[in-house]
JSON list of C-alpha atoms in Angstrom, two decimals:
[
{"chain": "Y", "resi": 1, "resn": "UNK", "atom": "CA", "xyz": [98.71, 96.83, 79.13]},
{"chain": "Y", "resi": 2, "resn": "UNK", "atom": "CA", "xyz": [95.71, 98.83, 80.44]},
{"chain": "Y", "resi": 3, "resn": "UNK", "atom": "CA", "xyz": [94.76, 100.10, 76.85]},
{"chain": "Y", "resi": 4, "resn": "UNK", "atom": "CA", "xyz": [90.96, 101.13, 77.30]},
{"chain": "Y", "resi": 5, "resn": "UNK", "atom": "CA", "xyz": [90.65, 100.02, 80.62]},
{"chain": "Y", "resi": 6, "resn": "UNK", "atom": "CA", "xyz": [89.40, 103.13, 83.10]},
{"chain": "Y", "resi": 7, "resn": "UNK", "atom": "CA", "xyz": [92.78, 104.33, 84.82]},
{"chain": "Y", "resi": 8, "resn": "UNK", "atom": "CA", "xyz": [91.40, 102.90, 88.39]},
{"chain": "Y", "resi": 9, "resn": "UNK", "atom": "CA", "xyz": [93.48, 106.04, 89.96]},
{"chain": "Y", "resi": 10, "resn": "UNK", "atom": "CA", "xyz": [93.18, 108.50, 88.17]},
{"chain": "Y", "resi": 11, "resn": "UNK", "atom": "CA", "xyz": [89.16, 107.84, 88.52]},
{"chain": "Y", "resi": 12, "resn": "UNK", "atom": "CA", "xyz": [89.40, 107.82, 92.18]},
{"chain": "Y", "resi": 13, "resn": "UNK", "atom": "CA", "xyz": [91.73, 110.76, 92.76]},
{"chain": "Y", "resi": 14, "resn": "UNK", "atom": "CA", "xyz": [88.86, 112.67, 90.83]},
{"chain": "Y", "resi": 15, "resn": "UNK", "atom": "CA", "xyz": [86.53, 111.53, 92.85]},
{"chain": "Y", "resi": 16, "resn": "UNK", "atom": "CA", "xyz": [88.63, 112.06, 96.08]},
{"chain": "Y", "resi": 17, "resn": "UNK", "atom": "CA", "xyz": [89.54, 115.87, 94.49]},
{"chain": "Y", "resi": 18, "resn": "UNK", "atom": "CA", "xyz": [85.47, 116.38, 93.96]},
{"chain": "Y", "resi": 19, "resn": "UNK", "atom": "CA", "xyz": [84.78, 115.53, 97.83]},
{"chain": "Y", "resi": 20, "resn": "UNK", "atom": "CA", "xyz": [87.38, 117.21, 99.38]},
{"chain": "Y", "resi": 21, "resn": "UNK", "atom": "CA", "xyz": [87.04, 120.29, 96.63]},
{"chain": "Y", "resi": 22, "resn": "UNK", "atom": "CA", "xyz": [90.62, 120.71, 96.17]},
{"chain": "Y", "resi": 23, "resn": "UNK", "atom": "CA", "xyz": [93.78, 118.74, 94.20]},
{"chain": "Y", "resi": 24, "resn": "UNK", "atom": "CA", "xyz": [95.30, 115.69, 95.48]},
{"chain": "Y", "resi": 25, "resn": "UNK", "atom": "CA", "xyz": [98.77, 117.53, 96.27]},
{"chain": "Y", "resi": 26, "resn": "UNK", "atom": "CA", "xyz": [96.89, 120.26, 98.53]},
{"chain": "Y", "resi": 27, "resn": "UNK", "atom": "CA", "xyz": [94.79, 117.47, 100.47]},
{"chain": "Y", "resi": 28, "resn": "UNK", "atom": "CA", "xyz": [98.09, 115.71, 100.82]},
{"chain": "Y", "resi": 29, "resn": "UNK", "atom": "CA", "xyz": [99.38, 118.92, 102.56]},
{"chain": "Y", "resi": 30, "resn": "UNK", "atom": "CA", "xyz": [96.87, 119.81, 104.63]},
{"chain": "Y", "resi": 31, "resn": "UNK", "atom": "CA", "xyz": [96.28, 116.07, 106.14]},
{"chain": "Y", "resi": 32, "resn": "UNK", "atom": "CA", "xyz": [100.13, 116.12, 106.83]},
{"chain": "Y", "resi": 33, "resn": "UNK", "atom": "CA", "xyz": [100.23, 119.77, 108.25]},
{"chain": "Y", "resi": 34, "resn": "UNK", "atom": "CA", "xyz": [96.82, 118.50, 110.76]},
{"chain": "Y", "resi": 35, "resn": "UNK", "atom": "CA", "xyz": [96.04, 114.72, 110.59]},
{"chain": "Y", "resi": 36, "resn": "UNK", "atom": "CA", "xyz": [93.27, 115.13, 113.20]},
{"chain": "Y", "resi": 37, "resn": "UNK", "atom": "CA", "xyz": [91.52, 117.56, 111.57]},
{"chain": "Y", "resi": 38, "resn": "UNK", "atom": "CA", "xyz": [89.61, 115.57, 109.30]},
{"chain": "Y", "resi": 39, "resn": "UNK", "atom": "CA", "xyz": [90.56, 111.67, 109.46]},
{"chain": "Y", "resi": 40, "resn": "UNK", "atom": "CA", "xyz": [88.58, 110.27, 106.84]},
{"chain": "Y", "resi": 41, "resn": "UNK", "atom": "CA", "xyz": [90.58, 112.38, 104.90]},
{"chain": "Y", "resi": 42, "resn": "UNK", "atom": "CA", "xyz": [93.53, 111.20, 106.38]},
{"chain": "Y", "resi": 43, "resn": "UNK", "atom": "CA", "xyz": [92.76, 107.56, 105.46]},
{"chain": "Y", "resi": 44, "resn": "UNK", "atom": "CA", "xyz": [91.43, 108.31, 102.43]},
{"chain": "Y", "resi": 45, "resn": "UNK", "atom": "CA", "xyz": [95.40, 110.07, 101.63]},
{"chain": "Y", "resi": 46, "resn": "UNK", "atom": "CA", "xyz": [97.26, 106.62, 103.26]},
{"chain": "Y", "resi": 47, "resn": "UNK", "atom": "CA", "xyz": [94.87, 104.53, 101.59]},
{"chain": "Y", "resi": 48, "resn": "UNK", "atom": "CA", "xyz": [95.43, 106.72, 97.70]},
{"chain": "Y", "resi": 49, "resn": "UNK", "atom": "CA", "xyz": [99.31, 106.73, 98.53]},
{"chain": "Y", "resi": 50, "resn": "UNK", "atom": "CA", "xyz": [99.39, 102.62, 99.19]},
{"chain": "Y", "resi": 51, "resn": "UNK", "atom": "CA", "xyz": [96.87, 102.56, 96.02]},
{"chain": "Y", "resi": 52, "resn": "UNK", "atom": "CA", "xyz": [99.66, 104.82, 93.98]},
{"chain": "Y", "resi": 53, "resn": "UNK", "atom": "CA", "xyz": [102.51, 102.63, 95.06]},
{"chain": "Y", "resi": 54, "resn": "UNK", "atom": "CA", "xyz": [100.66, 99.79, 93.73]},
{"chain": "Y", "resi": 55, "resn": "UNK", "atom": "CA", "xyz": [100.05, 100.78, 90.51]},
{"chain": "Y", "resi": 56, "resn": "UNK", "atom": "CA", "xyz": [103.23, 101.74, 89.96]},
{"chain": "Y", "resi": 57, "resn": "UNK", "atom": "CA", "xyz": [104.14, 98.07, 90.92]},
{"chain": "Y", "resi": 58, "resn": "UNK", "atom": "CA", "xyz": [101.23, 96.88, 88.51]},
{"chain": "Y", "resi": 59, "resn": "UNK", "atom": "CA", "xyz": [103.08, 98.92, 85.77]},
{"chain": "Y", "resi": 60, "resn": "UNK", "atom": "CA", "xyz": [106.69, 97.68, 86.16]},
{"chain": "Y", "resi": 61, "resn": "UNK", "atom": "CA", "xyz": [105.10, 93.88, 86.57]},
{"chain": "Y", "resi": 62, "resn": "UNK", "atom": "CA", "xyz": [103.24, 94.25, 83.52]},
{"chain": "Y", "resi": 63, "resn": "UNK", "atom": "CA", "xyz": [106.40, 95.92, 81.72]},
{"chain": "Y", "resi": 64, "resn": "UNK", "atom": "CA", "xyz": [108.39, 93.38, 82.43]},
{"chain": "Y", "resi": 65, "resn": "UNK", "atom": "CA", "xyz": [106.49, 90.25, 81.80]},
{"chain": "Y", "resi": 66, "resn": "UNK", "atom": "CA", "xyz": [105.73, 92.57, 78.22]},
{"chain": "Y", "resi": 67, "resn": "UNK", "atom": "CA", "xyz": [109.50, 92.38, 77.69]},
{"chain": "Y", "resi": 68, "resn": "UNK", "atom": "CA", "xyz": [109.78, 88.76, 78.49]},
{"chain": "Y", "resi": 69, "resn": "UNK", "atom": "CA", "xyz": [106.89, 87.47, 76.10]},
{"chain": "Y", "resi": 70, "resn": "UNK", "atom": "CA", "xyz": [108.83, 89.57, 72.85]},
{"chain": "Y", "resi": 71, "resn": "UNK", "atom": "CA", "xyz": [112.03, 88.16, 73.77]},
{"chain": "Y", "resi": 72, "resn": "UNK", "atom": "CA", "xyz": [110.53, 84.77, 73.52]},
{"chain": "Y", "resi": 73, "resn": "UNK", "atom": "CA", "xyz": [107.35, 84.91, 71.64]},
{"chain": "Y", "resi": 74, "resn": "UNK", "atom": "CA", "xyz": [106.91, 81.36, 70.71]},
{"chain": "Y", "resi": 75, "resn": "UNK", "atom": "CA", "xyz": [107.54, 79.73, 74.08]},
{"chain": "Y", "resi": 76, "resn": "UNK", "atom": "CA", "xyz": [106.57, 80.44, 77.69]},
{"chain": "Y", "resi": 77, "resn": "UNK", "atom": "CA", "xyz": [108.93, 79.19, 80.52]},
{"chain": "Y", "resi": 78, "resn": "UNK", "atom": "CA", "xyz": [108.86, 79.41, 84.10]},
{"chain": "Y", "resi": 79, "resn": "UNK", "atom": "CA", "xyz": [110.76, 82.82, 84.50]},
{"chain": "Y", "resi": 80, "resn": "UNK", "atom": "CA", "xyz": [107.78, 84.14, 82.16]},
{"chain": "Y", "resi": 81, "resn": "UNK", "atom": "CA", "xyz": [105.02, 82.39, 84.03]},
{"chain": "Y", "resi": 82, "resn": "UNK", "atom": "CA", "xyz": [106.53, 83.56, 87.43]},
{"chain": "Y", "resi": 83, "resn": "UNK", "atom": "CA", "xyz": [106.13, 87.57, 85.79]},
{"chain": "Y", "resi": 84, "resn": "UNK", "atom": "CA", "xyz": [102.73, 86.67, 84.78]},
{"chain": "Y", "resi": 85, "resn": "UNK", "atom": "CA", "xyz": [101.79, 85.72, 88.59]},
{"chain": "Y", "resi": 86, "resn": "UNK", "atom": "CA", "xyz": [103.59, 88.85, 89.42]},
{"chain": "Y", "resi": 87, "resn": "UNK", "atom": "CA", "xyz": [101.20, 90.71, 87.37]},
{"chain": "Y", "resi": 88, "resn": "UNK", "atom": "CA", "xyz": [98.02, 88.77, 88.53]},
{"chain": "Y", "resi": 89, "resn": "UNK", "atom": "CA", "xyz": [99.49, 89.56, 92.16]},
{"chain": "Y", "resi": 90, "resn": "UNK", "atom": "CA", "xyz": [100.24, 93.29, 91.36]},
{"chain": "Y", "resi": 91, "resn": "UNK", "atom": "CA", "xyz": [96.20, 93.43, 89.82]},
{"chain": "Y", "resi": 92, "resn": "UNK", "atom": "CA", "xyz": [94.80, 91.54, 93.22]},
{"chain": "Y", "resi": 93, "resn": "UNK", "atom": "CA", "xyz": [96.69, 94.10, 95.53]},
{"chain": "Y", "resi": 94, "resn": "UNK", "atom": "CA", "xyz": [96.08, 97.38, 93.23]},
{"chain": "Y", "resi": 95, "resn": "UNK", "atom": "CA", "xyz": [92.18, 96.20, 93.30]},
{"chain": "Y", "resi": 96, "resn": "UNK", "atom": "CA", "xyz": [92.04, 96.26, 97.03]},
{"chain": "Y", "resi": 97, "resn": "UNK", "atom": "CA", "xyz": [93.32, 99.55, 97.56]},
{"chain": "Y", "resi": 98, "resn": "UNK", "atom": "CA", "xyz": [90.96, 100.53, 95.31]},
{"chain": "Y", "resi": 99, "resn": "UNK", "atom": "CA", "xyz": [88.20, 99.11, 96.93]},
{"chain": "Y", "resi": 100, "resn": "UNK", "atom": "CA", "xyz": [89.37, 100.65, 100.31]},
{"chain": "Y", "resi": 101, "resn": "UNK", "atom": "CA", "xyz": [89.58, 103.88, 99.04]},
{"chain": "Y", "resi": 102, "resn": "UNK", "atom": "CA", "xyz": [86.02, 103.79, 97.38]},
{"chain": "Y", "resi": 103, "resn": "UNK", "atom": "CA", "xyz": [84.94, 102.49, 100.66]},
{"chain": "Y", "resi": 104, "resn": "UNK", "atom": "CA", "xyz": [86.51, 105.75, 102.59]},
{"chain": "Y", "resi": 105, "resn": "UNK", "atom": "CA", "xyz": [84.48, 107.46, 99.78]},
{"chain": "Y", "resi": 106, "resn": "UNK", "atom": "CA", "xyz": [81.06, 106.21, 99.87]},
{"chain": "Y", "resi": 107, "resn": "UNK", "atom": "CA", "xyz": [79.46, 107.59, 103.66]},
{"chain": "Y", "resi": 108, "resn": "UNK", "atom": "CA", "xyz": [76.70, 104.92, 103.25]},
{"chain": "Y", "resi": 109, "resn": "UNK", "atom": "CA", "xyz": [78.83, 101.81, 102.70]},
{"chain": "Y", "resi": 110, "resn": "UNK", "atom": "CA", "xyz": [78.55, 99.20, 104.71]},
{"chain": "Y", "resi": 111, "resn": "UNK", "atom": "CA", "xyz": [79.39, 98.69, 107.90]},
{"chain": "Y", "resi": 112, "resn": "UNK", "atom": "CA", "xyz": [79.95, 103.00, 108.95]},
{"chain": "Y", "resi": 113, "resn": "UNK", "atom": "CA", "xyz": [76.81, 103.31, 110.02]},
{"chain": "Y", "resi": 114, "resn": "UNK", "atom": "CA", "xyz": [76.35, 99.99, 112.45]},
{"chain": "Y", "resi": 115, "resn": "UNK", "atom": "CA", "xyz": [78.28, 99.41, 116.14]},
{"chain": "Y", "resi": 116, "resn": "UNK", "atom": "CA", "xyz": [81.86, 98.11, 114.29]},
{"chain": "Y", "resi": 117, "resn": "UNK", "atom": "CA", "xyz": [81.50, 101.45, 113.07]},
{"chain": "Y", "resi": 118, "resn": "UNK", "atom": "CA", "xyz": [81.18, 103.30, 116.50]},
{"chain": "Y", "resi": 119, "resn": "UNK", "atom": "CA", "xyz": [84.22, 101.05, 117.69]},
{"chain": "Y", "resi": 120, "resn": "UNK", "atom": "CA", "xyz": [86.51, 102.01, 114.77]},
{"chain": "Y", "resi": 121, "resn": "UNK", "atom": "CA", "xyz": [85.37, 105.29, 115.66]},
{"chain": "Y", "resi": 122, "resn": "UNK", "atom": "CA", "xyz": [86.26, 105.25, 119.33]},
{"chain": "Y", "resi": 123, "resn": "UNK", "atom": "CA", "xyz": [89.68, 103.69, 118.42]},
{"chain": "Y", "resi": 124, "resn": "UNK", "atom": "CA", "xyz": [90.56, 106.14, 115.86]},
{"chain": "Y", "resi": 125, "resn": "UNK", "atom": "CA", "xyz": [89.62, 108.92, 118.95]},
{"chain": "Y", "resi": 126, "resn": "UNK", "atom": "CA", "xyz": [91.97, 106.54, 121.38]},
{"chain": "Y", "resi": 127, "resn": "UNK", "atom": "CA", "xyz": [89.36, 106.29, 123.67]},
{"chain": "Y", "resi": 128, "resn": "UNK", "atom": "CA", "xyz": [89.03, 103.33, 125.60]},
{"chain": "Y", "resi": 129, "resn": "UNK", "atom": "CA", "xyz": [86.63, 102.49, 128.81]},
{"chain": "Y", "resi": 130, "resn": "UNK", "atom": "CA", "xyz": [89.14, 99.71, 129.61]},
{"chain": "Y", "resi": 131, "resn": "UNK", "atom": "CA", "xyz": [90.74, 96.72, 128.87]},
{"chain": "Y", "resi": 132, "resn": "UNK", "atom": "CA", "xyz": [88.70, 94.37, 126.56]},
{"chain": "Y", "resi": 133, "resn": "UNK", "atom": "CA", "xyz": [89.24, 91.41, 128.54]},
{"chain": "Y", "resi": 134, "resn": "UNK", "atom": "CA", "xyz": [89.59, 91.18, 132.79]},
{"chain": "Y", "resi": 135, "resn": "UNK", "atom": "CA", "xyz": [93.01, 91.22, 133.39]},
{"chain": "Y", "resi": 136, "resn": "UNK", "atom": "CA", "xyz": [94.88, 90.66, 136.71]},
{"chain": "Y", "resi": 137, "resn": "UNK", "atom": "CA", "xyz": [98.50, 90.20, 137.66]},
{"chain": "Y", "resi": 138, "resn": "UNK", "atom": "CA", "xyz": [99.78, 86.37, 137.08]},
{"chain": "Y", "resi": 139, "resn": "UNK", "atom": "CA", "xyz": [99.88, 83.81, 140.04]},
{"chain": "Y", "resi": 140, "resn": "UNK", "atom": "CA", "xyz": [103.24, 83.49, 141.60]},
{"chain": "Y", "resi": 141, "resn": "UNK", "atom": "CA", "xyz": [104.31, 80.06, 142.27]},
{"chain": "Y", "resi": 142, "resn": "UNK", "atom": "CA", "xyz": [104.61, 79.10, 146.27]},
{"chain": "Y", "resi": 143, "resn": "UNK", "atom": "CA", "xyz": [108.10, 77.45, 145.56]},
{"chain": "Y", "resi": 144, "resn": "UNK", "atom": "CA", "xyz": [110.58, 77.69, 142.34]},
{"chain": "Y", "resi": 145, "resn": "UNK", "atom": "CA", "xyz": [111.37, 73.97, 141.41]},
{"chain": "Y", "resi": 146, "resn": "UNK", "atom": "CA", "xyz": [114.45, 72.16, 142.37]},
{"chain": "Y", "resi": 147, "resn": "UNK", "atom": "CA", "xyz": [117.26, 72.47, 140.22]},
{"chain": "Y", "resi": 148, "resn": "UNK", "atom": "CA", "xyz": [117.81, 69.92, 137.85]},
{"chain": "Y", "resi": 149, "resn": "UNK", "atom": "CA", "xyz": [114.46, 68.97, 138.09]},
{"chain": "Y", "resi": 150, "resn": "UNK", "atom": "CA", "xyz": [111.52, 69.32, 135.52]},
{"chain": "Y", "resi": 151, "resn": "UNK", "atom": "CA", "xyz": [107.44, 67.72, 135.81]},
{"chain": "Y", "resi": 152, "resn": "UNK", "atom": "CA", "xyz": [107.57, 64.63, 134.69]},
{"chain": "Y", "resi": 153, "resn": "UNK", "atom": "CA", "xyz": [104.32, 63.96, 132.36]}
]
């Protein structure tokens, strides 16, 4: 169904291939043979691998809702309306990735250069200074209540 529409991975996976200066299936490799080395470029691999899968999920969606319309072109029922949301579903999550992985793309987006972005950073590192919130142990009750017995409100 995409006839003349960019192919939304294939123009990322160039771009992603340009960055990194090498193929998709070699950046693949080397993020799974060190994924510390470089972990933008390990999200920016998760992120084009969930992106991948979606498409592919776009594609069936849209193949099957094809099939449905020829087999009845002059009427649409609910089984055909239920592909169509399928397809409008498939589009919403394919788009997301997509923006995600332009996001791991673009080192001046929004939001990498601010404090969130020195958190994310510390959490991808696993550093912590402590607990987020005060904590302490929970108060023991003096007494455990009689058996048979609840509050009464």
């Amino acid at each position: 169904m995409s006839d003349g529409i960019e192919d939304v991975v294939g123009v990322l996976t160039e771009q992603i291939e340009r960055r990194f200066e090498m193929s998709m299936d070699d950046l693949t490799a080397a993020v799974t043979a060190a994924p510390d080395a470089n972990l933008d470029a390990t999200e920016i691999v998760k992120w084009h691998g969930l992106l991948t899968e979606s498409q592919a999920a776009l594609d069936r969606a849209e193949d099957a809702l094809l099939a449905a319309l020829e087999t009845r072109p002059s009427k649409v029922d609910d089984p055909t309306i239920d592909l169509a949301h399928r397809v409008n579903a498939a589009v919403t999550t394919r788009d997301g990735r997509a923006m995600v992985v332009r996001w791991f793309l673009d080192p001046n987006a929004r939001g990498k250069q601010d404090h969130a972005a020195e958190r994310l950073a510390r959490l991808r590192r696993g550093t912590r200074r402590g607990p987020a919130v005060p904590t302490s142990a929970p108060a023991q009750p003096a007494t455990a209540p009689a058996p048979g017995r609840g509050v009464l409100r």
